[in-house]
Amino acid sequence: MVDDKNKSDKPDEVDEEEDEFAAFEREAKAAAAAAAAKMAEGKKAAETAQASASPAAVVEEDDEEEDEFAAFEREAREAAAAAQANMGGGASGSEAAASTSQASEAAAGEEAPAGDDDKQAAPVSDANAEAKAKALEKSEKAAKKQAKALFSDNVGVASQTILVVGGGIAGVTAATEAAETGYDVILLEKGPALGGRVTRLNRYFPKLCNPNCGLEINYQRIRKNPRIKVMTMCEVAGVSGDKGNYTVSVSKQPTYVNGMCDGCGKCADATDAKVPNDYNYGMDKISAAHLPHEHAYPMAYVVDPSIKGSDDEEKLVAACPKGLIDFGQETENFDLNVGAIIWATGWQPYDASKIEVYSYDYSPDIINNVEMERLANHDGPTGGEVKRPSNGEPAKKVALIQCAGSRDQNHLAYCSMICCLASLKHAAYVREQYPDSTVDIYYIDIRAHDKMSNFYERIRYDENVNFIKSKPGHIDIGEDGRPVLCGERTIDREIYREPYDLVVLATGMEASLANNAPEGVKQDEYGFVIDDGGQFAAGTAGGPFDVALSTQSATAAALKAIQAVRAGK
Amino acid sequence: MSEFERKPCVYLCEGCGIKDALDIDDLERVATMEMGVPEAKRSDSFCAGDGYETLKKDMESGDVNQAIIVGCSPRVMAEQFRELPGQVIRANIREQVVWTQPPNDEDTQMMAADNIRMAAAQAQNSEPPQAYWDAASSLKLLVVGGGVSGLSAAREASKTGCEVVLVEKSDALGGWAAKWSKTIPGAAPYTGLQENGIADLIKEVEEDKNITVHTNTIIGQTEGMPGKFTTQLVNGKGDSWDVFGSIIVATGWREMDTAKLEHLGYGKSDDIVTDIQFEQRLADGNIPKTAAIIINPDKEIQPFSSGVSTKVAIKQALQIMQADPDAMVYVIYEELRAHGTAESFYREAQEAGVVFQKGEVKSVDGDLTVTVHDDLLGANIPMTGLDVVVITTGMIPNSTNIDIEAAEKGEDQLKDDIRPNLPLITINGEEPEAASDDDDGDVMPGGPILNLQYRQGPHIPVLANGFADSHYICFPYETRRTGIYTCGPVRRPMTIAEAKEDAQGAVLKAIQAMRMSNQAEAVHPRVGDLSYPEFGLNICTKCRRCTVECPFGAIDEDPETDYPVLNPSRCRRCGTCMGACPVSTISFKNYNPQMVSEMISAVEIPDEFDEKPRILVMACENDAIPALDMAGINRRQINKYMRVIPVRCLGSVTLLWVKTALEKGYDGIMLMGCKSGDDYQCHFVKGSAMAQERMSKVGETLQSMMMEEERVAVTEIAISDTRKIADTLNSFGETIEGLGLNPFKM
């Protein structure tokens, strides 16, 4: 099936054969020149190396001084050999080796550009060398045709452009992976900066590392890649058309900052107005002109709509050195034409107010799991100290309630997958901060999925983390204002009434599009997006996933989208 | 190597508060008069407007080929500058200087001037990288393993226009699935038993013109690198060689050692079976009337079963109920890991009449009596009259080929990389005690899958429990062997539906790697980088440190001459080899020992009477540098004596730089890298660990120079340490001031 493919490549083949010797000559010359340059460089390095007093270096250096010319000759030879070994893929290719053993052959038979390098090889490797050489040669001839079949390399063709909706970890992953495979990508984000839900997490399980670490690498990839166009403040209103030819209507909200904000921060200095800090889920306030957060990409300030029409309007306009602040900005509506769509719209915590028995609305010391992430985060409302929101006292007796809304036909019927692990992580946050703290985890099952059972075991090792099998019946507010958990332990049937400094509800994962999907998207009964051949889900838009599963699914979605737009190639 | 004629120009940005805090005339004088850059231009912004137009015109006309932009951090406005032809070098005087230091202060001015000196030195010692080859030779994909994962990978690659060779060691395609029938639902509504569709998948692959299948074949050896993997295919009929651009390892999983199931009665009766054996019975239509399915709670088994065994138990119970609605099926569990959408499947089984019994299995007897401690009743309940007892098992990843003996003990053995079972919580900053000491990592039995002819051995390195990956949260497909990806249960336990999707992800990465290699560009994480290490063999001492320390096994030794040989497309360009080299003879065109030495030397060291110490900070550009930027964004005051050089990875830091700095008169040196060891965060896996090991020996050097060991410190800084980084630098500054100035000061 493979062998008959080379016929059409005849012209290339001839070219290559003709060029081979010339190319070798050129390469040898380049290698010699390189060697000369290295020589100069090497001398300098040797001088420095002398200072570092490595005995081996000194010996080598002596050699060099004894006979510079011989050294030069040797080096030129070696450089030539190395050049061959290292860069064998170039124009001459077939004999210059890709492998260690071949490199050695090339070094030994330096004068032989083609085919003569087998003189001192043993019979078996002789046969192998020949077979390998043939395989390499054949492969080179096939390469051009393979490239043509694989890559389109078209730029700016709408039918081959992939739209990624959502700039969280899944969207960012899908966008970079598709772009680095040679496709144009438009990445839409409804907020002012990328990073989505994960950039607000304190740490990931099970490594307990900060999410911005991986995001930073992804932002570097985006910064470098002209194939990715990032558009913030944009939401999709509707989709029409079909695979290869979608029309997507987009609405873009104003930030009142035009064009290329350089993040200088003068606008923030110009106003005293404060607004609830969306990044911290409204748990504190922030200047009305602000950077979305310290790790924001793009690093651009935004102005809160509440400033529009206020006394500060003029002050802000005057403060911007580049004159970028413009209160004339309105919501913009426009269409995009694309070939495939990846929905990476993520999730939102299930509204804890709906679980009335848990009194979420009745005590500031009853919070949900994403708020806990902010509470523990160094740039959260408490600077990373887990304190009681009611009075700022350290939260040393903490209850974590699993399945708050999940696995419940009245709320989310499915298991949200991440909450158990997130709670284990929350136990670590508290325990690390306060040696005299206790954490009680109320659970139905600890679903340590994937390779996470080790993580579970590692947390269980701490004696001050207690696992209580029970779904609490309700939460009272005690006379001292502390939340009191009431219920029955499943195993020993003990009734409990236990006060806590802080209660964290492990609220489940609801699809962001569960209640407000744009027209034209296919969804399951829970609101998760279903693939339809031209539109695909990445990450938690498609189901409850953790980060590792989201990035995996996003990478798969990139491939699916590429396959879809290739149809128009 | 090339004859690069440098035409530098300094672009001094005055915007963002820079000109309000600094004397720009002085900076211009430093750039031109002192550092010899022919020209310096000023503007309120070089990122936009007239300033940008000037910059662009200069570079496009060829008048300037090295733009030294003095202003904001390279993390900002990179998109604007990436299109400029030629080298762009950024001197950060905004985040690092103006935002962390008091304005119009002598020390602030000195810091900004030094940053310009360093940037000018960087320009003088660097040049644009060039591709190491015009084109690699292959864009063909090798898939190893003919089960669901491998078949799916082959099909997905073909659908994307890729030629594929699929190698299967047995005589037939289909793997485990071919022996089985029904599967766990993988798509909405996540209920209902489905055919596993394996026969259709095999047919699709066999009829696919892009796919060549070799059964009864294993990989004899694999040489080369991405774009040029030269691979020997071995079968009974004779060996052949083929060349591949990248490789997907989809070797799946194998049964666990059934000796671990004896405490659950395994071996006492033919009707006490594993879930794998029971799967065969179900496929054969051998349906029991009553069954107990025990979800094995053994924590040793859990990492290999994930939630898959729970789903399998549910599926098998449903299969029995569907075949015979009057059957009695008990699923006995301690934790029911029916996570995510499997909840619907669980509910379906409950509704079908499957009895889910929580409790600990106390014993299973040869007469199939299962005694369960019922947690709810608090009593031991015997179950009798069962036709079959099924025990779920784990999926052991085939990271090795169990059919081949490992060649020899030692290097060829595949060891776990990290210790997964250490306690996790650090209380009061104290590391918890290890649960046990034999955490050296298990040696996996069996020979290598690809038999890589790499200096660092024939295996793909694995993490805990033998799963082959590295940064499994953010970048789940990255292995430590460039161009080689794993998918399916060899990567983590997964169901058939999950494996099919996993194959899609792996195919994308494999095609992408071929594309990058073809263009001589680095793959993750320095995507698109053209620079690569060059070896000055004239002073190479053949010490082998570079070949040993490369985290990705990119460097081999020439068996004849013993000199290092780079396989450039394996290389991730971290520079760990450069840091390892004791004679500093490894260099990148735009990042090399001399360049950084010159940057270190370019800083003006005040004499001892000024009483102004200088602290050199060499910081990882992926985490510590962004953290430092963010300290600036938060306007946190940082020690005014620090001078910062970003490094590609702490692994690229050579002892030479430390020594140069001490000799030059720096009073303290701080190295900032990512977390190493178990749960490492280093993007280059081992770079920061290597650096820490190297620097542990720096004490001797300091002693020989009659200096205090405290003058050189290594710290782990995460990207979120935007507060800690300022504190760390400030307290290090105090330590240095306490020690007094470097006695070597001129």
Tab-separated table of N, CA and C in Angstrom, chain A residues 2 34 44 57 64 74 78 86 89 98-100 104 128 131-132 139 146 153 177 207 209 213 216-217 223-224 260 262-264 294 297 322 378 407 409 413 415 417 431-432 435 445-451 454-455 458 461 469 549 551-552 563 566, chain B residues 1 47 75 77 79 82 94 99 135 137 139 156 160 163 212 223-224 228 241 306 335-340 343 347 420-424 426-428 465 469 473 477 491-492 509 512 515 527 539 556-557 563 566 568 594 623 634-635 679-681 720 723:
chain	number	residue	atom	x	y	z
A	2	VAL	N	2.053	1.078	0.537
A	2	VAL	CA	2.925	2.237	0.644
A	2	VAL	C	3.864	2.335	-0.546
A	34	ALA	N	32.881	26.760	10.050
A	34	ALA	CA	32.372	26.666	11.418
A	34	ALA	C	33.493	26.305	12.367
A	44	LYS	N	38.749	31.419	23.503
A	44	LYS	CA	38.178	32.300	24.526
A	44	LYS	C	37.645	31.473	25.689
A	57	ALA	N	40.354	20.132	31.569
A	57	ALA	CA	40.380	21.265	30.659
A	57	ALA	C	41.805	21.755	30.464
A	64	GLU	N	46.469	21.993	22.972
A	64	GLU	CA	46.163	22.975	21.945
A	64	GLU	C	47.335	23.904	21.729
A	74	ARG	N	42.222	18.673	13.337
A	74	ARG	CA	41.403	17.657	13.974
A	74	ARG	C	39.984	18.183	14.172
A	78	GLU	N	36.456	16.839	12.840
A	78	GLU	CA	35.381	16.448	13.752
A	78	GLU	C	34.125	17.260	13.525
A	86	ASN	N	24.876	15.540	12.850
A	86	ASN	CA	23.833	16.366	13.437
A	86	ASN	C	22.802	16.820	12.434
A	89	GLY	N	19.843	15.533	7.914
A	89	GLY	CA	18.595	15.605	7.180
A	89	GLY	C	18.618	16.581	6.035
A	98	ALA	N	21.236	9.543	11.082
A	98	ALA	CA	20.340	10.005	12.132
A	98	ALA	C	20.646	9.298	13.432
A	99	SER	N	21.582	8.392	13.382
A	99	SER	CA	21.752	7.526	14.545
A	99	SER	C	23.171	7.537	15.063
A	100	THR	N	23.313	7.068	16.273
A	100	THR	CA	24.618	7.007	16.892
A	100	THR	C	25.571	6.169	16.079
A	104	SER	N	29.042	7.337	14.017
A	104	SER	CA	30.402	6.856	14.190
A	104	SER	C	30.972	6.441	12.854
A	128	ASN	N	22.472	-4.222	8.028
A	128	ASN	CA	21.603	-3.259	8.681
A	128	ASN	C	21.821	-1.853	8.140
A	131	ALA	N	20.306	-1.506	4.846
A	131	ALA	CA	18.846	-1.470	4.937
A	131	ALA	C	18.375	-0.133	5.469
A	132	LYS	N	19.102	0.368	6.474
A	132	LYS	CA	18.728	1.655	7.065
A	132	LYS	C	18.889	2.766	6.048
A	139	SER	N	12.385	7.125	2.430
A	139	SER	CA	11.569	8.002	3.250
A	139	SER	C	11.701	9.450	2.798
A	146	GLN	N	4.065	13.305	1.416
A	146	GLN	CA	3.450	13.170	2.747
A	146	GLN	C	3.079	14.542	3.300
A	153	ASP	N	-1.334	24.527	5.419
A	153	ASP	CA	-0.544	25.746	5.481
A	153	ASP	C	-1.194	26.943	4.808
A	177	GLU	N	-2.749	23.991	20.430
A	177	GLU	CA	-2.443	22.720	19.770
A	177	GLU	C	-2.819	22.761	18.289
A	207	LYS	N	-0.705	17.480	42.480
A	207	LYS	CA	0.673	17.939	42.701
A	207	LYS	C	0.736	19.164	43.611
A	209	CYS	N	0.333	22.233	42.811
A	209	CYS	CA	1.118	23.265	42.137
A	209	CYS	C	0.157	24.334	41.598
A	213	CYS	N	1.404	28.344	36.327
A	213	CYS	CA	2.671	27.804	35.832
A	213	CYS	C	2.486	27.216	34.438
A	216	GLU	N	1.194	29.981	31.951
A	216	GLU	CA	2.253	30.870	31.474
A	216	GLU	C	2.928	30.284	30.226
A	217	ILE	N	3.205	28.991	30.275
A	217	ILE	CA	3.802	28.334	29.102
A	217	ILE	C	2.848	28.469	27.915
A	223	ARG	N	1.763	34.015	22.519
A	223	ARG	CA	2.490	35.239	22.162
A	223	ARG	C	3.336	35.032	20.922
A	224	LYS	N	3.874	33.827	20.781
A	224	LYS	CA	4.791	33.552	19.679
A	224	LYS	C	4.065	33.216	18.394
A	260	MET	N	-4.135	49.116	22.186
A	260	MET	CA	-3.026	48.470	22.843
A	260	MET	C	-2.651	49.074	24.184
A	262	ASP	N	-0.791	49.206	27.479
A	262	ASP	CA	0.495	48.617	27.859
A	262	ASP	C	0.568	48.293	29.346
A	263	GLY	N	-0.537	48.452	30.032
A	263	GLY	CA	-0.578	48.038	31.434
A	263	GLY	C	0.134	48.970	32.390
A	264	CYS	N	0.260	50.239	32.028
A	264	CYS	CA	1.053	51.129	32.883
A	264	CYS	C	0.366	51.421	34.213
A	294	GLU	N	-3.140	39.814	38.505
A	294	GLU	CA	-1.709	40.026	38.273
A	294	GLU	C	-1.155	39.178	37.139
A	297	TYR	N	-3.533	37.748	31.027
A	297	TYR	CA	-3.129	37.825	29.627
A	297	TYR	C	-4.398	37.998	28.805
A	322	LYS	N	-1.527	57.173	26.658
A	322	LYS	CA	-1.706	56.855	25.238
A	322	LYS	C	-3.076	57.311	24.733
A	378	HIS	N	-2.677	33.356	47.279
A	378	HIS	CA	-1.848	34.494	47.707
A	378	HIS	C	-2.399	35.824	47.207
A	407	ARG	N	-24.849	14.374	42.395
A	407	ARG	CA	-25.413	13.048	42.666
A	407	ARG	C	-26.782	13.186	43.349
A	409	GLN	N	-30.828	13.981	42.357
A	409	GLN	CA	-31.796	14.153	41.261
A	409	GLN	C	-32.466	15.527	41.296
A	413	ALA	N	-27.733	15.573	38.596
A	413	ALA	CA	-27.921	14.128	38.748
A	413	ALA	C	-26.604	13.369	38.655
A	415	CYS	N	-22.262	12.844	38.905
A	415	CYS	CA	-21.152	13.102	39.834
A	415	CYS	C	-20.225	14.094	39.146
A	417	MET	N	-17.153	14.758	39.618
A	417	MET	CA	-15.812	14.192	39.450
A	417	MET	C	-14.678	14.880	40.213
A	431	ARG	N	-4.617	22.510	56.777
A	431	ARG	CA	-3.656	21.839	57.641
A	431	ARG	C	-2.274	22.459	57.532
A	432	GLU	N	-1.900	22.884	56.338
A	432	GLU	CA	-0.571	23.489	56.182
A	432	GLU	C	-0.474	24.821	56.910
A	435	PRO	N	-1.169	24.303	62.309
A	435	PRO	CA	-0.827	22.968	62.831
A	435	PRO	C	-1.876	22.437	63.807
A	445	ASP	N	-19.075	8.805	48.825
A	445	ASP	CA	-17.965	7.944	48.415
A	445	ASP	C	-16.809	8.891	48.114
A	446	ILE	N	-15.598	8.485	48.443
A	446	ILE	CA	-14.453	9.276	47.976
A	446	ILE	C	-14.069	8.712	46.613
A	447	ARG	N	-14.354	9.488	45.596
A	447	ARG	CA	-14.127	8.996	44.242
A	447	ARG	C	-12.792	9.494	43.714
A	448	ALA	N	-11.755	8.879	44.210
A	448	ALA	CA	-10.411	9.247	43.774
A	448	ALA	C	-10.166	8.602	42.423
A	449	HIS	N	-10.592	9.297	41.377
A	449	HIS	CA	-10.518	8.728	40.032
A	449	HIS	C	-9.090	8.788	39.510
A	450	ASP	N	-8.931	8.241	38.313
A	450	ASP	CA	-7.655	8.311	37.617
A	450	ASP	C	-6.545	7.773	38.512
A	451	LYS	N	-5.423	8.473	38.557
A	451	LYS	CA	-4.327	7.973	39.391
A	451	LYS	C	-4.348	8.638	40.761
A	454	ASN	N	-3.538	7.605	45.136
A	454	ASN	CA	-2.339	7.918	45.920
A	454	ASN	C	-2.500	9.242	46.662
A	455	PHE	N	-3.125	10.177	45.987
A	455	PHE	CA	-3.350	11.493	46.576
A	455	PHE	C	-4.241	11.352	47.818
A	458	ARG	N	-2.311	9.923	50.597
A	458	ARG	CA	-1.338	10.873	51.142
A	458	ARG	C	-2.010	11.864	52.092
A	461	TYR	N	-3.032	10.237	55.483
A	461	TYR	CA	-1.908	10.037	56.387
A	461	TYR	C	-1.947	11.036	57.544
A	469	LYS	N	-18.419	9.441	56.892
A	469	LYS	CA	-19.395	9.067	55.859
A	469	LYS	C	-20.773	9.527	56.304
A	549	LEU	N	-7.932	15.709	32.384
A	549	LEU	CA	-8.877	15.190	31.383
A	549	LEU	C	-9.316	16.303	30.438
A	551	THR	N	-7.458	18.955	29.441
A	551	THR	CA	-6.413	19.232	28.456
A	551	THR	C	-6.329	18.089	27.445
A	552	GLN	N	-6.548	16.880	27.931
A	552	GLN	CA	-6.571	15.740	27.012
A	552	GLN	C	-7.716	15.894	26.015
A	563	GLN	N	-9.563	17.793	11.395
A	563	GLN	CA	-10.133	16.844	10.434
A	563	GLN	C	-11.350	17.448	9.738
A	566	ARG	N	-10.213	20.148	7.221
A	566	ARG	CA	-9.425	19.592	6.115
A	566	ARG	C	-10.296	19.227	4.926
B	1	MET	N	29.123	31.003	13.856
B	1	MET	CA	29.381	30.166	12.683
B	1	MET	C	29.174	30.962	11.400
B	47	CYS	N	5.933	50.277	21.335
B	47	CYS	CA	4.995	49.179	21.072
B	47	CYS	C	3.880	49.629	20.142
B	75	ARG	N	7.397	39.737	28.623
B	75	ARG	CA	6.083	39.075	28.695
B	75	ARG	C	4.989	39.977	28.138
B	77	MET	N	3.740	42.767	25.104
B	77	MET	CA	3.944	43.304	23.759
B	77	MET	C	4.768	42.390	22.844
B	79	GLU	N	3.743	40.135	21.022
B	79	GLU	CA	3.028	39.951	19.754
B	79	GLU	C	3.407	41.047	18.761
B	82	ARG	N	7.138	40.265	17.496
B	82	ARG	CA	7.516	38.967	16.927
B	82	ARG	C	7.658	39.009	15.400
B	94	ARG	N	10.936	48.396	33.351
B	94	ARG	CA	9.634	48.814	33.864
B	94	ARG	C	9.240	47.945	35.061
B	99	TRP	N	8.953	49.841	38.648
B	99	TRP	CA	7.817	49.422	39.474
B	99	TRP	C	8.223	48.800	40.805
B	135	ALA	N	14.811	20.087	6.009
B	135	ALA	CA	13.607	19.282	6.174
B	135	ALA	C	14.012	17.931	6.700
B	137	SER	N	13.224	13.812	7.206
B	137	SER	CA	12.961	12.952	6.070
B	137	SER	C	11.629	12.234	6.141
B	139	LEU	N	7.411	11.949	7.379
B	139	LEU	CA	6.172	12.417	7.995
B	139	LEU	C	5.233	11.231	8.153
B	156	GLU	N	-7.333	7.632	13.119
B	156	GLU	CA	-7.422	9.086	13.262
B	156	GLU	C	-6.302	9.770	12.475
B	160	THR	N	-6.475	12.271	9.031
B	160	THR	CA	-5.868	13.587	8.997
B	160	THR	C	-4.853	13.689	7.862
B	163	GLU	N	0.275	9.023	6.718
B	163	GLU	CA	0.591	7.637	6.432
B	163	GLU	C	0.986	6.943	7.733
B	212	THR	N	-0.494	0.624	6.905
B	212	THR	CA	0.109	-0.686	6.678
B	212	THR	C	0.185	-1.397	8.017
B	223	GLU	N	16.348	3.962	16.316
B	223	GLU	CA	17.435	4.936	16.349
B	223	GLU	C	16.898	6.281	15.902
B	224	GLY	N	17.754	7.278	16.038
B	224	GLY	CA	17.414	8.545	15.411
B	224	GLY	C	16.612	9.462	16.283
B	228	LYS	N	13.022	11.443	11.874
B	228	LYS	CA	14.012	10.487	11.359
B	228	LYS	C	14.186	9.310	12.297
B	241	TRP	N	13.591	-2.395	7.881
B	241	TRP	CA	13.811	-1.071	8.463
B	241	TRP	C	12.868	-0.074	7.834
B	306	SER	N	-8.238	2.815	38.910
B	306	SER	CA	-8.860	4.118	38.736
B	306	SER	C	-10.320	3.977	39.066
B	335	GLU	N	-15.503	1.808	48.262
B	335	GLU	CA	-15.726	3.116	47.624
B	335	GLU	C	-16.230	2.822	46.219
B	336	LEU	N	-17.302	3.451	45.851
B	336	LEU	CA	-17.849	3.224	44.516
B	336	LEU	C	-17.386	4.371	43.612
B	337	ARG	N	-16.395	4.073	42.814
B	337	ARG	CA	-15.785	5.139	42.019
B	337	ARG	C	-16.451	5.277	40.652
B	338	ALA	N	-17.744	5.455	40.677
B	338	ALA	CA	-18.474	5.664	39.416
B	338	ALA	C	-18.509	7.164	39.145
B	339	HIS	N	-17.337	7.713	38.850
B	339	HIS	CA	-17.244	9.163	38.794
B	339	HIS	C	-17.799	9.737	37.498
B	340	GLY	N	-18.082	11.028	37.567
B	340	GLY	CA	-18.544	11.748	36.377
B	340	GLY	C	-19.876	11.223	35.893
B	343	GLU	N	-22.266	8.026	36.818
B	343	GLU	CA	-23.355	8.038	37.799
B	343	GLU	C	-24.666	7.551	37.153
B	347	ARG	N	-26.915	4.349	38.190
B	347	ARG	CA	-28.345	4.415	38.477
B	347	ARG	C	-29.116	3.398	37.636
B	420	PRO	N	5.096	7.914	44.896
B	420	PRO	CA	3.733	8.442	44.964
B	420	PRO	C	3.123	8.421	46.357
B	421	ASN	N	3.677	7.645	47.248
B	421	ASN	CA	2.941	7.389	48.490
B	421	ASN	C	3.407	8.200	49.694
B	422	LEU	N	4.277	9.144	49.459
B	422	LEU	CA	4.706	9.968	50.583
B	422	LEU	C	3.544	10.800	51.082
B	423	PRO	N	3.480	11.013	52.397
B	423	PRO	CA	2.452	11.934	52.883
B	423	PRO	C	2.638	13.312	52.277
B	424	LEU	N	1.556	14.035	52.172
B	424	LEU	CA	1.577	15.219	51.329
B	424	LEU	C	1.616	16.518	52.095
B	426	THR	N	2.424	19.480	54.341
B	426	THR	CA	3.600	20.055	54.974
B	426	THR	C	3.109	20.970	56.085
B	427	ILE	N	3.291	20.574	57.328
B	427	ILE	CA	2.774	21.386	58.416
B	427	ILE	C	3.912	22.173	59.039
B	428	ASN	N	3.700	23.445	59.216
B	428	ASN	CA	4.731	24.341	59.738
B	428	ASN	C	5.977	24.308	58.868
B	465	ASN	N	4.026	4.373	39.363
B	465	ASN	CA	3.222	3.231	38.963
B	465	ASN	C	3.429	2.824	37.508
B	469	ASP	N	4.545	9.407	31.426
B	469	ASP	CA	4.235	10.795	31.092
B	469	ASP	C	5.116	11.701	31.941
B	473	ILE	N	-0.761	16.952	34.304
B	473	ILE	CA	-1.950	17.778	34.508
B	473	ILE	C	-2.118	18.733	33.327
B	477	TYR	N	0.211	14.785	27.328
B	477	TYR	CA	0.844	13.913	26.339
B	477	TYR	C	2.364	13.979	26.343
B	491	ARG	N	-0.938	4.947	29.450
B	491	ARG	CA	-0.731	6.287	29.999
B	491	ARG	C	-1.452	6.462	31.337
B	492	ARG	N	-2.639	5.962	31.409
B	492	ARG	CA	-3.384	5.892	32.669
B	492	ARG	C	-4.535	4.924	32.446
B	509	LYS	N	-0.658	15.399	18.714
B	509	LYS	CA	0.690	15.734	19.176
B	509	LYS	C	1.743	15.111	18.257
B	512	GLN	N	1.883	17.065	15.032
B	512	GLN	CA	2.493	18.358	15.347
B	512	GLN	C	4.016	18.225	15.502
B	515	ARG	N	5.640	17.963	12.213
B	515	ARG	CA	5.642	19.250	11.544
B	515	ARG	C	6.766	20.139	12.091
B	527	VAL	N	8.245	26.034	22.092
B	527	VAL	CA	7.702	25.777	20.768
B	527	VAL	C	8.246	26.785	19.749
B	539	ILE	N	37.684	21.547	22.883
B	539	ILE	CA	38.066	21.488	24.292
B	539	ILE	C	37.179	20.535	25.097
B	556	ASP	N	23.797	11.717	22.405
B	556	ASP	CA	24.430	10.405	22.486
B	556	ASP	C	25.937	10.585	22.498
B	557	GLU	N	26.627	9.482	22.733
B	557	GLU	CA	28.080	9.531	22.611
B	557	GLU	C	28.469	8.786	21.349
B	563	TYR	N	32.898	11.469	21.701
B	563	TYR	CA	32.425	12.843	21.756
B	563	TYR	C	30.898	12.882	21.782
B	566	LEU	N	24.767	15.391	19.079
B	566	LEU	CA	23.410	15.877	19.312
B	566	LEU	C	22.450	15.293	18.295
B	568	PRO	N	19.374	16.729	17.062
B	568	PRO	CA	18.748	18.029	17.333
B	568	PRO	C	17.245	18.009	17.507
B	594	GLN	N	29.418	32.318	27.190
B	594	GLN	CA	30.114	33.586	27.067
B	594	GLN	C	29.147	34.755	27.171
B	623	ASP	N	8.970	30.666	35.380
B	623	ASP	CA	8.217	30.839	36.619
B	623	ASP	C	8.745	31.974	37.498
B	634	ASN	N	2.454	44.472	41.179
B	634	ASN	CA	1.871	44.813	42.483
B	634	ASN	C	2.648	45.925	43.196
B	635	ARG	N	3.643	46.470	42.508
B	635	ARG	CA	4.473	47.565	43.044
B	635	ARG	C	5.070	47.201	44.396
B	679	ASP	N	6.851	15.181	42.367
B	679	ASP	CA	5.923	16.236	41.981
B	679	ASP	C	6.655	17.470	41.456
B	680	TYR	N	7.686	17.246	40.702
B	680	TYR	CA	8.468	18.363	40.166
B	680	TYR	C	7.603	19.280	39.313
B	681	GLN	N	7.993	20.546	39.292
B	681	GLN	CA	7.289	21.506	38.446
B	681	GLN	C	8.172	22.032	37.326
B	720	SER	N	3.462	31.478	41.444
B	720	SER	CA	2.535	32.167	42.330
B	720	SER	C	3.240	32.855	43.496
B	723	ARG	N	4.647	37.283	46.084
B	723	ARG	CA	4.940	37.972	47.340
B	723	ARG	C	6.254	37.434	47.917
